[in-house]
Tab-separated table of C-alpha atoms in Angstrom:
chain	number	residue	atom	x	y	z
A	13	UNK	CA	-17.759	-2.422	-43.458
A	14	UNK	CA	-14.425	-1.473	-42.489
A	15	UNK	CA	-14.940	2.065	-42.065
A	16	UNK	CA	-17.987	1.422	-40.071
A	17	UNK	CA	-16.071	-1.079	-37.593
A	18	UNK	CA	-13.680	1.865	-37.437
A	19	UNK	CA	-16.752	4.363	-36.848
A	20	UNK	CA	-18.224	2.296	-33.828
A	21	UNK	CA	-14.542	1.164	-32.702
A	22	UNK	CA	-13.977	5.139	-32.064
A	23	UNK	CA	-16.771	6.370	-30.600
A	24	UNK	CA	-16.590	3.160	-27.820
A	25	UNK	CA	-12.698	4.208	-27.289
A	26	UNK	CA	-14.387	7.889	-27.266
A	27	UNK	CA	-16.750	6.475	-24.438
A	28	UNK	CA	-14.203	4.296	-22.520
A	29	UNK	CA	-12.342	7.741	-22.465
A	30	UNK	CA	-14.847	9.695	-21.252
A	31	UNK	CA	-15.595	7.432	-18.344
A	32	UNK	CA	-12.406	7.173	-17.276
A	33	UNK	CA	-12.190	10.895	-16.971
A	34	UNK	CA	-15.671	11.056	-15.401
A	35	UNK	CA	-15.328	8.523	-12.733
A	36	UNK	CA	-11.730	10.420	-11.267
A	37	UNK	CA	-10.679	7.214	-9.523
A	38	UNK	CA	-8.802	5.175	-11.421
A	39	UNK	CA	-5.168	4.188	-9.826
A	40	UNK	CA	-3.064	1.510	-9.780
A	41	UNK	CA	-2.620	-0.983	-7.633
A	42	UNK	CA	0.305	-2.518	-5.931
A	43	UNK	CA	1.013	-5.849	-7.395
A	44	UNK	CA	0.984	-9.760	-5.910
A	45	UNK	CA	-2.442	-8.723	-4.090
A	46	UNK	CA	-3.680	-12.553	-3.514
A	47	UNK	CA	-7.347	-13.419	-4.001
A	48	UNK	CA	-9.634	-13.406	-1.013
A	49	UNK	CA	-9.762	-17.091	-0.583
A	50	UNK	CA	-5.439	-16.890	-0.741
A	51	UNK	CA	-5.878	-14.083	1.835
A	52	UNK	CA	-7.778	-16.155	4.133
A	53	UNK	CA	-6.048	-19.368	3.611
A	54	UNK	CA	-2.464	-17.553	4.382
A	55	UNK	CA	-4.249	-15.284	7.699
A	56	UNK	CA	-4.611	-18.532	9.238
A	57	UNK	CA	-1.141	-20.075	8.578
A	58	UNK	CA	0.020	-16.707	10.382
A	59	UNK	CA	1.705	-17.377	13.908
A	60	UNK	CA	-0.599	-15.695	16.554
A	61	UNK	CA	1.858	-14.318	19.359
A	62	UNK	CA	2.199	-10.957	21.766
A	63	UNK	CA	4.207	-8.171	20.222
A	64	UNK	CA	7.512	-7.711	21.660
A	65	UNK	CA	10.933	-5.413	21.163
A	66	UNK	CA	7.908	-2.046	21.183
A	67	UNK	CA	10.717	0.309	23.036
A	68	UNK	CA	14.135	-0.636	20.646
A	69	UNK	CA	12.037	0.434	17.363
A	70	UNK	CA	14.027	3.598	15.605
A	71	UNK	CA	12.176	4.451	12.512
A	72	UNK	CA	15.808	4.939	11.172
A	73	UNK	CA	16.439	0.765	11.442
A	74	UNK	CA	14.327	0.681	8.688
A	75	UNK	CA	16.639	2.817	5.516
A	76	UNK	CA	14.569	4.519	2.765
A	77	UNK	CA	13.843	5.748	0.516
A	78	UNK	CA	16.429	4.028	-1.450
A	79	UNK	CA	17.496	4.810	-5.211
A	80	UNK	CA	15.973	2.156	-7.424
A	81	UNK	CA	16.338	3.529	-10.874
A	82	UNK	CA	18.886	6.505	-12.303
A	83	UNK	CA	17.434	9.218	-9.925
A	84	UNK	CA	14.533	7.818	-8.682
A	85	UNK	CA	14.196	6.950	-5.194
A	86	UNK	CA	11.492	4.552	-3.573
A	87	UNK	CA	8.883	7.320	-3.514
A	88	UNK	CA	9.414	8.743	-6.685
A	89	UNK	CA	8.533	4.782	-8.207
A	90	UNK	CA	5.458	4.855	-6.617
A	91	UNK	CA	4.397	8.071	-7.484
A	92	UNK	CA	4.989	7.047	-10.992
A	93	UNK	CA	3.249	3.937	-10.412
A	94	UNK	CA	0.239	4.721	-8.861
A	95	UNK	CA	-0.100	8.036	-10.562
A	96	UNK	CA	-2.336	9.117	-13.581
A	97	UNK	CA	-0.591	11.460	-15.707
A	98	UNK	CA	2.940	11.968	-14.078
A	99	UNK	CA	5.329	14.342	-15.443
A	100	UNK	CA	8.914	14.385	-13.567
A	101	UNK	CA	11.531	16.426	-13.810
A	102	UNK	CA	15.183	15.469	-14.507
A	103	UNK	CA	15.813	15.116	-10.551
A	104	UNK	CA	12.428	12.465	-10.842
A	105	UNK	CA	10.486	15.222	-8.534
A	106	UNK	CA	6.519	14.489	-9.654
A	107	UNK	CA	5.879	18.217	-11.129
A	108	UNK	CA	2.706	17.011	-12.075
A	109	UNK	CA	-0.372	14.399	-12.175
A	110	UNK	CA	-2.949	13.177	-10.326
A	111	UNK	CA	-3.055	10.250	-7.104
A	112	UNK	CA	-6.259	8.770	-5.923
A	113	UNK	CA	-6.115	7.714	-2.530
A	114	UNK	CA	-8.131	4.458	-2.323
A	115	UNK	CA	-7.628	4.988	1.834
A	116	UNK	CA	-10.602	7.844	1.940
A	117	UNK	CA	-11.823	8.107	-1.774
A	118	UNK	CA	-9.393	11.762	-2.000
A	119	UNK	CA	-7.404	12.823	-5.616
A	120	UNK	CA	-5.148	14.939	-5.471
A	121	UNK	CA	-3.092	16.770	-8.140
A	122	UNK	CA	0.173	18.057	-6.057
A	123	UNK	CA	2.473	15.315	-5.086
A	124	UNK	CA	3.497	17.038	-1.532
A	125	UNK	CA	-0.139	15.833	-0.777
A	126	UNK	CA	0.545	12.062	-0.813
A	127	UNK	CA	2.298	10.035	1.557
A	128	UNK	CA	3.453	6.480	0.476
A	129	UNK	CA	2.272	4.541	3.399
A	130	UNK	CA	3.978	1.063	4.558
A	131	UNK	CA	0.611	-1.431	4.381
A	132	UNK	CA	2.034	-3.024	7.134
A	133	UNK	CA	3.999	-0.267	9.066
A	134	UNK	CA	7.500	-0.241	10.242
A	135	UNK	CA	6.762	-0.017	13.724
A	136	UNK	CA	4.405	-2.642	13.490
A	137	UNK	CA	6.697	-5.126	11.377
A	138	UNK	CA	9.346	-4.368	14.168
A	139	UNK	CA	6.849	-5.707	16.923
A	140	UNK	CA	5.822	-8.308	14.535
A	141	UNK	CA	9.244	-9.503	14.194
A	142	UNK	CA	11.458	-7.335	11.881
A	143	UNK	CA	13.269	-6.728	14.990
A	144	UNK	CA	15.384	-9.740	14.790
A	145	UNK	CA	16.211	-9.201	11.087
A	146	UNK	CA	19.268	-7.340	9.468
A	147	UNK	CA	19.599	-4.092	8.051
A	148	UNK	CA	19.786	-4.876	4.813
A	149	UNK	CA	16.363	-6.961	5.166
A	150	UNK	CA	14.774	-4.124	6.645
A	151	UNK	CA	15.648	-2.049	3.895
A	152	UNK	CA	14.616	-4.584	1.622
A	153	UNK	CA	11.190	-4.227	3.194
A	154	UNK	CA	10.708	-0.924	3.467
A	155	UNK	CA	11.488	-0.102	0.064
A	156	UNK	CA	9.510	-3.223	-1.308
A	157	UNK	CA	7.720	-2.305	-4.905
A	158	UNK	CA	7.383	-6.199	-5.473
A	159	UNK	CA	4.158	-7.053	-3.573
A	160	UNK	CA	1.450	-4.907	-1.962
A	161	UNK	CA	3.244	-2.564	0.947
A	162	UNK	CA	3.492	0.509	-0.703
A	163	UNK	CA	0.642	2.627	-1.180
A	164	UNK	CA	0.510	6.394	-2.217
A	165	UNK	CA	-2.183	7.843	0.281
A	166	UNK	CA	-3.577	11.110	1.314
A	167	UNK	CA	-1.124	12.512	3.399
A	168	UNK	CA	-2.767	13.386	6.930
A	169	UNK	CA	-4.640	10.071	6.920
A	170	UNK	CA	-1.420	8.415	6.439
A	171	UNK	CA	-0.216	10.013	9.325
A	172	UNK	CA	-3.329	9.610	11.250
A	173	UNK	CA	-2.894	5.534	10.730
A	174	UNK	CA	0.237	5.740	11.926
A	175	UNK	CA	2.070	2.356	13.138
A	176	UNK	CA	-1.512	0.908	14.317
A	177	UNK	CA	-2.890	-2.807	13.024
A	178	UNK	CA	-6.477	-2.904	11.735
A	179	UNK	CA	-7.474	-3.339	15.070
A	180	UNK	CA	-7.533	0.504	15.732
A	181	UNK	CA	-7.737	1.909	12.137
A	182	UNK	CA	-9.163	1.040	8.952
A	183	UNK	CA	-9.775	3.042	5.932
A	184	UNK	CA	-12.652	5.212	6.047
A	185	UNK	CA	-14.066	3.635	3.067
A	186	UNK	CA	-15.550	0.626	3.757
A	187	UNK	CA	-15.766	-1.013	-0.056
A	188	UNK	CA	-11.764	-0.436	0.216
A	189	UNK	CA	-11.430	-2.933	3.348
A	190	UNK	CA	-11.565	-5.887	1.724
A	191	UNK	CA	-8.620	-5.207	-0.605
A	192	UNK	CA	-7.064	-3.808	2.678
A	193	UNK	CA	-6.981	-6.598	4.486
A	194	UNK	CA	-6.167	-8.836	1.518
A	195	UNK	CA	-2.475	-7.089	1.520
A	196	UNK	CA	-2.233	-6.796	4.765
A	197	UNK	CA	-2.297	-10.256	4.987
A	198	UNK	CA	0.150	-10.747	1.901
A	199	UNK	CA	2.617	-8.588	3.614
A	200	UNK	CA	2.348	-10.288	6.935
A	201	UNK	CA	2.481	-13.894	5.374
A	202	UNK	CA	5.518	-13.057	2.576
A	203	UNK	CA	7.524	-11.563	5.594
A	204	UNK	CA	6.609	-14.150	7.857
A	205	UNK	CA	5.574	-11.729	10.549
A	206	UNK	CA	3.604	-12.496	13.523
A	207	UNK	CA	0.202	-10.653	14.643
A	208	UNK	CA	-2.101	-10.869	17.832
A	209	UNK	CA	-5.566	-12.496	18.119
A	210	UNK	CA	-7.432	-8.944	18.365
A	211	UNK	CA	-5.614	-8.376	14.854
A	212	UNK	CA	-6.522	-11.698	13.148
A	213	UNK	CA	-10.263	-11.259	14.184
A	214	UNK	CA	-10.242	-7.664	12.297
A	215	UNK	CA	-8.806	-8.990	9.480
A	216	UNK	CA	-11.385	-11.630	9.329
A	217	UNK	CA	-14.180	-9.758	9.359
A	218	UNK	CA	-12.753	-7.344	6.807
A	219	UNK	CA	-12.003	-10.464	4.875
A	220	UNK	CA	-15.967	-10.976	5.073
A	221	UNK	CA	-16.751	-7.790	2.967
A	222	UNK	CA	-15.178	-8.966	-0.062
């Protein structure tokens, strides 16, 4: 009997395995990503106000990536994190692996084609009311591994979303904007950041796809 349990307990790790491999998009995810109902409870405890401070924003306000670990920096975590399969070398450089980009549904198996992309982005936290905090809070932010702000992403859609709100850009995949929103929100409400009605209303509807 034992053997056999051992037989079928194989052959369904065998399987697992194999669809795993198959499917080519399993990744991690950032943690502290609330539940839908959370999301939308916290969205409308958010303060709805104008963005302000738009011309003092220097990217530089905003220090990272930051060591967090012997020689890894910021980046490298994430890499690590969201990664299948990373190998680093003694510097932490990702020599290889493989990163799914839940943005647009892309792998990738070189790490100089992933960005980690701020959820929220700095630009758009310093409108939203990171202007008014200190440096070492910003840096705390921008280097945050604790809740759902870091993402490793295709690169040029990355830089294609740029510092805009869900208002103007949203993931190409559509089955993704549900989660999107969910830690968009998160972000927003942890850092007690401000957004505009136009941005709440996108969120909401995203919020209606989960």
């Amino acid at each position: 009997m034992k053997r056999a349990l051992a037989s079928v307990t194989g052959v369904l790790a065998l399987l697992v395995a194999l669809t795993t491999f198959t499917t080519g998009t399993a990744y991690a995810t950032p943690p502290n990503i609330p539940s839908a109902s959370t999301a939308a409870s916290r969205l409308a405890t958010l303060t709805v106000a104008a963005e302000s401070h738009q011309s003092t924003y220097d990217r530089s306000l905003f220090p990272h990536w930051i060591t967090i670990s012997g020689t890894c920096n910021t980046r490298e975590e994430v890499l690590k994190r969201d990664g299948t399969n990373v190998v680093t070398d003694s510097s932490c450089a990702a020599t290889s692996g493989s990163w799914y980009s839940p943005y647009d549904g892309a792998t990738w198996t070189a790490s100089s084609d992933v960005d980690i992309d701020h959820m929220v982005p700095l630009a758009e936290a310093w409108r939203s009311g990171a202007w008014a905090w200190t440096t070492a809070q910003r840096q705390t932010y921008a280097n945050d591994l604790g809740g759902p702000e870091l993402w490793a992403v295709t690169d040029n859609v990355n830089q294609a979303k740029g510092d805009q709100d869900p208002t103007t850009w949203k993931p190409s995949l559509t089955s993704f904007w549900c989660t999107y929103a969910r830690a968009w929100i998160q972000v927003k409400w942890y850092y007690g950041l401000t957004l505009q009605s136009a941005e709440k209303t996108a969120l909401t509807n995203m919020l209606n796809t989960c």
